[in-house]
Amino acid sequence: MALAARFDGFGTTIFAEMTALAATTGAVNLGQGFPDTDGPAEVRDAAIDAIRAGHNQYPPGSGIPELRHAIAAHQRRFYDLEVDPDSEVLVTTGATEAIAAAMLGLCEPGDEVLTFEPYYDSYAACIAMAGAERRVVTLRAPSYAFSIAELEAAVTDRTRLVLLNSPHNPTGKVFTRRELEQVAALCAERDLVVVTDEVYEHLVFDGEHIPIATLPGMRDRTLTISSGGKTFSFTGWKVGWVSGPHSMVDAVRVAKQYLTYASGTPFQRAIAVGLALDDTYYASFAADLRAKRDRLAAGLADTGLEVFPSAGTYFLTVDIRSIGESDGMEFCRSLPGRCGVVAVPNVVFYDDVDAGRPLVRFTFCKRDSVLDDAIDRLGALAR
Ligand code: PMP
Ligand code: GLN
């Protein structure tokens, strides 16, 4: 039977394709962004303890109270944002479900969702699942700035919401206060709401993460998404959440009920423990990843690749034209055979394929020895 038309163009995700390629070729996988070491022992042990203590049945649909309270406390502690843990916080099955449920719960068929490209792949799929249409504004490499005129021109009478991502995957861009103010001003003027994906909120190396919800007038029109996967290096646990005004959180809750209803009881307990870790944890986590970014950036530059600045996330992008190549997709498909490394072609995150064609993303959330091995192998490109 044929795949439903709304999934036209959405086959296997690039992450699945590239991770499978790494597995079959034995290449070093710098494609899919997942750490190759576990997060904090006390968080892991809290999950084990929760399983042993019998916390293994369905959690409440909105998430266990301990976690909802820990999320509210986290928003206050880091951003001075007050959210009511009972009505303004909802736990989801990863940020992925939060994105899906937000699109399904907030969009009417035919609505437009305005987002920036390159965009995280599930945005396009979830917008399509909701019967909405995406409109994109291009972040132009290497600075990944956007044109405010293009942003204004992309808003139509059908625009329902702006889907934002900062720190941004795949570019590593961290939106500046000025950029966020421009988005906020447009939202106020055109009465738009914002759904903002901030899963890399604690992985900022240069500059500062500013949740758009903290800008004047934005708290009541912003739904903020995050996830424990990135912050605590347990990407397989899939504990995510949304916070924001009750009406928006409730729209997500209604959709979410019929997707998974609820998940991950013992992991929810453990992420609550993680969110309460002291500042030393958060600071050393970011410092560790910053050093990895620098290590990989230097290694890639040594092979002759032009490396764009990355201020946050797990990722950095290179322009392969610097080594005489032009097609990132072809480059990534041949890279395991040529030198035993897997990366991700950024073109899959673009509607404007010309803008994305020569760009390739590498992740640096791996052990130093793995990064060094990959750099060593990539040396074959220069030889
Ligand atoms: N948003 C972005 C920008 C991501 O990079 C990811 C990937 N991990 C997600 C959402 C999905 O997060 P989760 O694993 O919590 O579903
Ligand atoms: N967020 C991860 C990345 O960008 C991938 C997660 C997934 O495989 N869906 O690499």
CSV table of C-alpha atoms and ligand atoms in Angstrom, one decimal:
chain,number,residue,atom,x,y,z
A,1,MET,CA,0.0,0.0,0.0
A,2,ALA,CA,1.2,3.5,-0.8
A,3,LEU,CA,2.5,5.9,1.8
A,4,ALA,CA,0.0,8.7,2.5
A,5,ALA,CA,0.5,11.8,0.3
A,6,ARG,CA,1.2,14.0,3.2
A,7,PHE,CA,4.5,12.1,3.7
A,8,ASP,CA,5.7,12.8,0.1
A,9,GLY,CA,9.3,13.5,0.3
A,10,PHE,CA,9.7,12.1,3.9
A,11,GLY,CA,11.3,8.7,3.6
A,12,THR,CA,13.9,7.5,6.0
A,13,THR,CA,15.5,10.3,8.1
A,14,ILE,CA,19.0,11.3,7.3
A,15,PHE,CA,20.0,10.3,10.9
A,16,ALA,CA,18.8,6.7,10.5
A,17,GLU,CA,20.4,6.5,7.0
A,18,MET,CA,23.7,7.7,8.2
A,19,THR,CA,23.8,5.8,11.4
A,20,ALA,CA,23.0,2.6,9.4
A,21,LEU,CA,25.8,3.5,7.0
A,22,ALA,CA,28.2,3.8,9.9
A,23,ALA,CA,27.1,0.4,11.3
A,24,THR,CA,27.5,-1.4,8.0
A,25,THR,CA,30.9,0.2,7.1
A,26,GLY,CA,32.4,0.4,10.5
A,27,ALA,CA,33.0,4.1,10.0
A,28,VAL,CA,33.3,6.6,12.9
A,29,ASN,CA,29.8,8.0,13.3
A,30,LEU,CA,30.0,11.8,13.5
A,31,GLY,CA,26.5,12.0,11.9
A,32,GLN,CA,23.7,11.5,14.3
A,33,GLY,CA,24.0,13.6,17.5
A,34,PHE,CA,24.2,11.4,20.5
A,35,PRO,CA,26.9,11.2,23.1
A,36,ASP,CA,29.0,8.0,23.4
A,37,THR,CA,29.3,8.3,27.1
A,38,ASP,CA,26.6,8.3,29.8
A,39,GLY,CA,25.4,11.3,31.7
A,40,PRO,CA,25.8,11.9,35.4
A,41,ALA,CA,25.9,8.8,37.6
A,42,GLU,CA,23.4,10.2,40.1
A,43,VAL,CA,20.8,10.7,37.3
A,44,ARG,CA,21.4,7.2,35.9
A,45,ASP,CA,21.2,5.7,39.4
A,46,ALA,CA,17.9,7.6,40.1
A,47,ALA,CA,16.4,5.8,37.1
A,48,ILE,CA,17.6,2.4,38.3
A,49,ASP,CA,16.4,3.2,41.9
A,50,ALA,CA,13.0,4.2,40.5
A,51,ILE,CA,12.6,1.0,38.5
A,52,ARG,CA,13.6,-1.1,41.6
A,53,ALA,CA,11.2,0.9,43.8
A,54,GLY,CA,8.4,-0.1,41.4
A,55,HIS,CA,7.8,3.2,39.6
A,56,ASN,CA,7.0,1.3,36.4
A,57,GLN,CA,3.4,1.9,35.5
A,58,TYR,CA,1.9,4.8,33.5
A,59,PRO,CA,2.8,8.2,34.8
A,60,PRO,CA,0.0,10.9,34.9
A,61,GLY,CA,-0.6,12.1,31.3
A,62,SER,CA,0.9,15.5,32.1
A,63,GLY,CA,4.0,14.0,33.7
A,64,ILE,CA,4.9,13.2,37.3
A,65,PRO,CA,4.5,16.1,39.7
A,66,GLU,CA,8.2,15.9,40.8
A,67,LEU,CA,9.3,16.5,37.3
A,68,ARG,CA,6.8,19.2,36.5
A,69,HIS,CA,7.9,21.0,39.7
A,70,ALA,CA,11.6,20.5,38.7
A,71,ILE,CA,10.9,22.0,35.3
A,72,ALA,CA,9.2,25.1,36.8
A,73,ALA,CA,12.1,25.5,39.2
A,74,HIS,CA,14.6,25.2,36.4
A,75,GLN,CA,12.8,28.0,34.4
A,76,ARG,CA,12.9,30.2,37.5
A,77,ARG,CA,16.5,29.4,38.4
A,78,PHE,CA,18.0,30.0,34.9
A,79,TYR,CA,15.7,32.5,33.3
A,80,ASP,CA,13.5,34.1,36.0
A,81,LEU,CA,10.5,32.7,34.2
A,82,GLU,CA,7.5,31.8,36.4
A,83,VAL,CA,5.4,28.9,35.1
A,84,ASP,CA,2.8,27.0,37.1
A,85,PRO,CA,3.9,23.4,37.3
A,86,ASP,CA,0.3,22.1,37.2
A,87,SER,CA,-1.2,24.1,34.3
A,88,GLU,CA,1.8,25.5,32.4
A,89,VAL,CA,4.1,22.5,32.2
A,90,LEU,CA,3.6,19.3,30.3
A,91,VAL,CA,6.0,16.3,30.0
A,92,THR,CA,6.3,14.8,26.6
A,93,THR,CA,8.1,11.8,24.9
A,94,GLY,CA,11.2,13.7,24.0
A,95,ALA,CA,11.2,17.1,22.3
A,96,THR,CA,10.2,15.2,19.2
A,97,GLU,CA,6.7,14.5,20.5
A,98,ALA,CA,6.4,18.0,21.8
A,99,ILE,CA,7.1,19.4,18.3
A,100,ALA,CA,4.6,17.0,16.8
A,101,ALA,CA,1.9,17.6,19.4
A,102,ALA,CA,2.4,21.4,19.2
A,103,MET,CA,1.9,21.4,15.4
A,104,LEU,CA,-1.1,19.1,15.7
A,105,GLY,CA,-2.6,21.0,18.6
A,106,LEU,CA,-2.0,24.5,17.4
A,107,CYS,CA,-2.4,24.4,13.6
A,108,GLU,CA,-5.5,24.3,11.4
A,109,PRO,CA,-5.1,22.6,8.0
A,110,GLY,CA,-3.9,25.3,5.5
A,111,ASP,CA,-2.2,27.4,8.2
A,112,GLU,CA,1.3,28.5,7.5
A,113,VAL,CA,4.2,27.9,9.9
A,114,LEU,CA,7.1,30.2,9.5
A,115,THR,CA,10.5,28.8,10.3
A,116,PHE,CA,14.2,29.3,9.5
A,117,GLU,CA,16.2,27.1,7.3
A,118,PRO,CA,18.2,25.0,7.6
A,119,TYR,CA,15.5,23.4,9.9
A,120,TYR,CA,15.6,20.3,12.1
A,121,ASP,CA,14.1,17.6,9.9
A,122,SER,CA,11.1,16.7,12.1
A,123,TYR,CA,9.7,20.3,11.8
A,124,ALA,CA,8.9,19.8,8.1
A,125,ALA,CA,7.3,16.4,8.7
A,126,CYS,CA,5.2,17.5,11.7
A,127,ILE,CA,4.0,20.6,9.9
A,128,ALA,CA,2.9,18.3,7.1
A,129,MET,CA,1.3,15.9,9.5
A,130,ALA,CA,-0.8,18.8,10.8
A,131,GLY,CA,-1.9,19.7,7.3
A,132,ALA,CA,-0.1,23.0,7.6
A,133,GLU,CA,2.4,24.5,5.2
A,134,ARG,CA,5.9,25.7,6.0
A,135,ARG,CA,7.4,29.0,4.9
A,136,VAL,CA,11.1,29.4,5.4
A,137,VAL,CA,13.5,32.2,5.8
A,138,THR,CA,17.1,31.3,5.0
A,139,LEU,CA,19.9,31.7,7.6
A,140,ARG,CA,22.8,32.6,5.3
A,141,ALA,CA,26.2,30.9,5.9
A,142,PRO,CA,28.7,31.5,7.3
A,143,SER,CA,27.2,34.0,9.9
A,144,TYR,CA,23.7,32.5,9.6
A,145,ALA,CA,22.2,35.9,9.8
A,146,PHE,CA,18.7,36.5,8.4
A,147,SER,CA,17.2,39.4,6.6
A,148,ILE,CA,14.4,41.1,8.5
A,149,ALA,CA,12.8,42.1,5.3
A,150,GLU,CA,12.6,38.5,4.2
A,151,LEU,CA,11.2,37.5,7.5
A,152,GLU,CA,8.5,40.2,7.3
A,153,ALA,CA,7.7,39.3,3.7
A,154,ALA,CA,7.2,35.6,4.7
A,155,VAL,CA,4.3,36.4,7.0
A,156,THR,CA,0.9,36.1,5.3
A,157,ASP,CA,-2.7,36.2,6.5
A,158,ARG,CA,-2.4,32.5,6.9
A,159,THR,CA,0.6,32.5,9.2
A,160,ARG,CA,-0.2,30.8,12.4
A,161,LEU,CA,3.0,30.6,14.3
A,162,VAL,CA,6.8,31.0,14.2
A,163,LEU,CA,8.7,27.8,14.9
A,164,LEU,CA,12.1,28.9,16.3
A,165,ASN,CA,15.2,26.9,17.3
A,166,SER,CA,18.0,28.4,19.4
A,167,PRO,CA,20.7,27.2,19.9
A,168,HIS,CA,20.2,26.0,16.4
A,169,ASN,CA,20.6,22.6,14.8
A,170,PRO,CA,22.4,22.1,12.4
A,171,THR,CA,24.3,25.4,12.3
A,172,GLY,CA,25.3,25.9,16.0
A,173,LYS,CA,23.9,29.5,15.7
A,174,VAL,CA,22.7,31.0,19.0
A,175,PHE,CA,20.2,33.8,18.2
A,176,THR,CA,21.2,37.1,19.6
A,177,ARG,CA,19.0,39.3,21.7
A,178,ARG,CA,18.6,41.7,18.8
A,179,GLU,CA,17.5,38.9,16.5
A,180,LEU,CA,15.0,37.6,19.0
A,181,GLU,CA,13.7,41.2,19.5
A,182,GLN,CA,13.1,41.4,15.8
A,183,VAL,CA,11.2,38.1,15.8
A,184,ALA,CA,9.3,39.3,18.9
A,185,ALA,CA,8.4,42.6,17.3
A,186,LEU,CA,7.0,40.9,14.3
A,187,CYS,CA,5.0,38.5,16.4
A,188,ALA,CA,3.4,41.4,18.3
A,189,GLU,CA,2.7,43.3,15.2
A,190,ARG,CA,1.1,40.4,13.3
A,191,ASP,CA,-0.3,38.7,16.4
A,192,LEU,CA,1.6,35.4,16.0
A,193,VAL,CA,2.6,32.9,18.6
A,194,VAL,CA,6.0,31.3,18.9
A,195,VAL,CA,6.9,27.7,19.4
A,196,THR,CA,10.6,27.6,20.4
A,197,ASP,CA,12.8,24.5,20.5
A,198,GLU,CA,15.5,25.1,23.1
A,199,VAL,CA,16.8,21.5,23.6
A,200,TYR,CA,20.4,22.8,23.5
A,201,GLU,CA,19.8,25.5,26.0
A,202,HIS,CA,22.7,24.4,28.2
A,203,LEU,CA,25.1,23.9,25.3
A,204,VAL,CA,26.1,27.4,24.6
A,205,PHE,CA,29.9,28.1,24.2
A,206,ASP,CA,29.9,31.7,22.9
A,207,GLY,CA,27.3,34.3,23.9
A,208,GLU,CA,24.3,33.5,25.9
A,209,HIS,CA,21.1,31.5,25.5
A,210,ILE,CA,18.2,33.9,25.7
A,211,PRO,CA,14.8,32.2,25.8
A,212,ILE,CA,12.4,34.3,23.6
A,213,ALA,CA,9.8,33.8,26.3
A,214,THR,CA,11.8,36.2,28.5
A,215,LEU,CA,11.5,39.1,26.1
A,216,PRO,CA,8.9,41.8,27.0
A,217,GLY,CA,5.4,40.7,25.9
A,218,MET,CA,6.5,37.2,24.8
A,219,ARG,CA,5.8,35.1,27.8
A,220,ASP,CA,2.1,34.8,27.0
A,221,ARG,CA,2.6,34.0,23.3
A,222,THR,CA,5.5,31.5,23.6
A,223,LEU,CA,5.5,27.8,24.0
A,224,THR,CA,9.0,26.6,25.0
A,225,ILE,CA,10.2,23.1,24.3
A,226,SER,CA,13.1,21.4,25.9
A,227,SER,CA,14.4,17.9,26.6
A,228,GLY,CA,16.5,16.0,29.2
A,229,GLY,CA,18.2,14.1,26.4
A,230,LYS,CA,20.8,16.8,25.5
A,231,THR,CA,21.2,18.4,28.9
A,232,PHE,CA,21.9,15.1,30.7
A,233,SER,CA,23.3,13.0,27.9
A,234,PHE,CA,20.6,10.4,28.0
A,235,THR,CA,19.1,10.9,24.5
A,236,GLY,CA,17.5,7.4,24.5
A,237,TRP,CA,15.3,8.2,27.5
A,238,LYS,CA,13.1,10.6,25.5
A,239,VAL,CA,12.0,12.8,28.3
A,240,GLY,CA,11.0,16.2,26.9
A,241,TRP,CA,8.6,18.9,28.0
A,242,VAL,CA,6.8,22.1,27.1
A,243,SER,CA,6.1,25.2,29.2
A,244,GLY,CA,4.2,28.3,28.5
A,245,PRO,CA,0.8,29.8,28.8
A,246,HIS,CA,-2.0,27.4,29.8
A,247,SER,CA,-3.9,27.7,26.6
A,248,MET,CA,-0.9,26.7,24.5
A,249,VAL,CA,0.3,23.9,26.8
A,250,ASP,CA,-3.3,22.6,26.9
A,251,ALA,CA,-3.4,22.4,23.1
A,252,VAL,CA,-0.3,20.3,23.2
A,253,ARG,CA,-1.7,18.2,26.0
A,254,VAL,CA,-4.9,17.4,24.0
A,255,ALA,CA,-2.8,16.2,21.0
A,256,LYS,CA,-0.2,14.4,23.1
A,257,GLN,CA,-2.8,12.3,24.9
A,258,TYR,CA,-3.6,10.5,21.6
A,259,LEU,CA,0.0,10.1,20.5
A,260,THR,CA,1.7,8.4,23.5
A,261,TYR,CA,-0.6,9.5,26.3
A,262,ALA,CA,2.5,9.2,28.6
A,263,SER,CA,5.9,7.5,28.9
A,264,GLY,CA,9.1,6.8,30.8
A,265,THR,CA,7.9,6.9,34.5
A,266,PRO,CA,11.4,6.0,36.0
A,267,PHE,CA,13.2,8.3,33.6
A,268,GLN,CA,10.9,11.2,34.5
A,269,ARG,CA,12.0,10.7,38.1
A,270,ALA,CA,15.6,10.7,37.1
A,271,ILE,CA,15.4,13.8,35.0
A,272,ALA,CA,13.8,15.6,38.0
A,273,VAL,CA,17.0,14.7,39.9
A,274,GLY,CA,19.1,16.0,37.0
A,275,LEU,CA,17.4,19.3,36.7
A,276,ALA,CA,18.2,20.0,40.4
A,277,LEU,CA,22.0,19.4,40.0
A,278,ASP,CA,24.1,22.3,41.0
A,279,ASP,CA,25.6,24.9,38.8
A,280,THR,CA,28.9,23.1,38.7
A,281,TYR,CA,27.3,20.3,36.7
A,282,TYR,CA,25.9,22.7,34.1
A,283,ALA,CA,29.1,24.7,33.8
A,284,SER,CA,31.4,21.7,33.4
A,285,PHE,CA,29.0,20.1,30.9
A,286,ALA,CA,29.2,23.1,28.7
A,287,ALA,CA,33.0,23.5,29.2
A,288,ASP,CA,33.5,19.8,28.2
A,289,LEU,CA,31.5,20.2,25.0
A,290,ARG,CA,33.2,23.5,24.2
A,291,ALA,CA,36.6,21.8,24.3
A,292,LYS,CA,35.3,19.1,22.0
A,293,ARG,CA,34.0,21.7,19.6
A,294,ASP,CA,37.4,23.3,19.5
A,295,ARG,CA,39.1,19.9,19.1
A,296,LEU,CA,37.0,18.9,16.1
A,297,ALA,CA,37.0,22.4,14.6
A,298,ALA,CA,40.8,22.5,14.6
A,299,GLY,CA,41.1,19.0,13.2
A,300,LEU,CA,38.7,19.7,10.4
A,301,ALA,CA,40.5,22.9,9.6
A,302,ASP,CA,43.7,21.0,9.4
A,303,THR,CA,42.3,18.8,6.6
A,304,GLY,CA,41.7,22.0,4.6
A,305,LEU,CA,38.0,22.2,5.3
A,306,GLU,CA,36.4,25.6,5.9
A,307,VAL,CA,34.7,25.3,9.3
A,308,PHE,CA,31.9,27.8,10.2
A,309,PRO,CA,31.8,29.1,13.7
A,310,SER,CA,29.4,27.2,16.0
A,311,ALA,CA,28.4,28.9,19.2
A,312,GLY,CA,26.4,26.0,20.7
A,313,THR,CA,24.7,22.6,20.2
A,314,TYR,CA,26.5,19.3,19.4
A,315,PHE,CA,27.4,20.3,15.8
A,316,LEU,CA,29.5,22.3,13.5
A,317,THR,CA,29.3,22.8,9.7
A,318,VAL,CA,31.9,22.8,7.0
A,319,ASP,CA,31.8,24.0,3.4
A,320,ILE,CA,33.3,21.3,1.3
A,321,ARG,CA,34.0,23.6,-1.6
A,322,SER,CA,37.1,24.5,0.3
A,323,ILE,CA,38.5,21.0,-0.7
A,324,GLY,CA,37.2,21.2,-4.2
A,325,GLU,CA,33.9,19.3,-3.6
A,326,SER,CA,30.4,20.6,-4.2
A,327,ASP,CA,27.7,18.1,-3.4
A,328,GLY,CA,27.3,17.3,0.3
A,329,MET,CA,25.0,14.4,-0.2
A,330,GLU,CA,27.4,12.6,-2.5
A,331,PHE,CA,30.3,13.5,-0.2
A,332,CYS,CA,28.5,12.0,2.8
A,333,ARG,CA,27.5,8.9,1.0
A,334,SER,CA,31.1,8.3,-0.2
A,335,LEU,CA,32.9,9.4,3.0
A,336,PRO,CA,32.8,6.0,4.8
A,337,GLY,CA,34.4,4.4,1.8
A,338,ARG,CA,36.9,7.1,1.3
A,339,CYS,CA,38.0,7.6,4.9
A,340,GLY,CA,35.8,5.7,7.3
A,341,VAL,CA,33.8,8.6,8.7
A,342,VAL,CA,30.1,9.4,8.7
A,343,ALA,CA,28.7,13.0,8.6
A,344,VAL,CA,25.3,14.5,7.7
A,345,PRO,CA,24.6,16.5,4.5
A,346,ASN,CA,22.9,19.8,5.5
A,347,VAL,CA,21.0,20.0,2.2
A,348,VAL,CA,18.3,17.8,3.7
A,349,PHE,CA,17.5,20.6,6.1
A,350,TYR,CA,16.9,23.2,3.3
A,351,ASP,CA,14.1,24.0,0.9
A,352,ASP,CA,16.7,26.1,-1.0
A,353,VAL,CA,18.8,23.2,-2.0
A,354,ASP,CA,21.5,25.4,-3.6
A,355,ALA,CA,22.1,27.1,-0.2
A,356,GLY,CA,22.6,23.7,1.5
A,357,ARG,CA,24.3,21.7,-1.2
A,358,PRO,CA,28.0,22.2,-0.2
A,359,LEU,CA,27.5,22.1,3.6
A,360,VAL,CA,28.1,19.1,5.8
A,361,ARG,CA,27.5,18.7,9.5
A,362,PHE,CA,29.7,16.9,12.0
A,363,THR,CA,28.9,16.2,15.6
A,364,PHE,CA,31.5,16.6,18.3
A,365,CYS,CA,29.6,15.0,21.3
A,366,LYS,CA,32.0,12.0,21.3
A,367,ARG,CA,35.0,10.9,23.3
A,368,ASP,CA,38.2,12.7,22.5
A,369,SER,CA,39.8,9.5,21.3
A,370,VAL,CA,36.9,9.0,18.8
A,371,LEU,CA,37.2,12.6,17.6
A,372,ASP,CA,41.0,12.2,17.2
A,373,ASP,CA,40.4,8.9,15.3
A,374,ALA,CA,37.9,10.6,13.0
A,375,ILE,CA,40.3,13.6,12.4
A,376,ASP,CA,43.1,11.2,11.6
A,377,ARG,CA,40.9,9.3,9.1
A,378,LEU,CA,39.7,12.6,7.5
A,379,GLY,CA,43.4,13.4,6.9
A,380,ALA,CA,43.0,11.1,3.8
A,381,LEU,CA,41.0,14.0,2.2
A,382,ALA,CA,44.0,16.2,2.3
A,383,ARG,CA,46.4,13.6,1.0
B,1,PMP,N1,15.0,19.5,18.4
B,1,PMP,C1,16.3,19.5,18.0
B,1,PMP,C2,16.8,20.8,17.4
B,1,PMP,C3,17.1,18.4,18.0
B,1,PMP,O1,18.3,18.5,17.6
B,1,PMP,C4,16.6,17.2,18.5
B,1,PMP,C5,17.4,16.0,18.5
B,1,PMP,N2,17.8,15.5,19.3
B,1,PMP,C6,15.2,17.2,19.0
B,1,PMP,C7,14.5,18.3,18.9
B,1,PMP,C8,14.6,15.9,19.5
B,1,PMP,O2,14.8,15.8,20.9
B,1,PMP,P1,14.4,14.5,21.7
B,1,PMP,O3,15.5,13.5,21.5
B,1,PMP,O4,14.2,14.9,23.1
B,1,PMP,O5,13.1,14.0,21.1
B,2,GLN,N1,18.8,15.3,17.0
B,2,GLN,C1,19.7,14.4,16.5
B,2,GLN,C2,20.6,15.0,15.4
B,2,GLN,O1,20.3,16.1,14.9
B,2,GLN,C3,19.1,13.2,15.8
B,2,GLN,C4,17.9,12.6,16.4
B,2,GLN,C5,17.2,11.7,15.5
B,2,GLN,O2,17.8,10.7,15.0
B,2,GLN,N2,16.0,11.9,15.2
B,2,GLN,O3,21.6,14.4,15.0
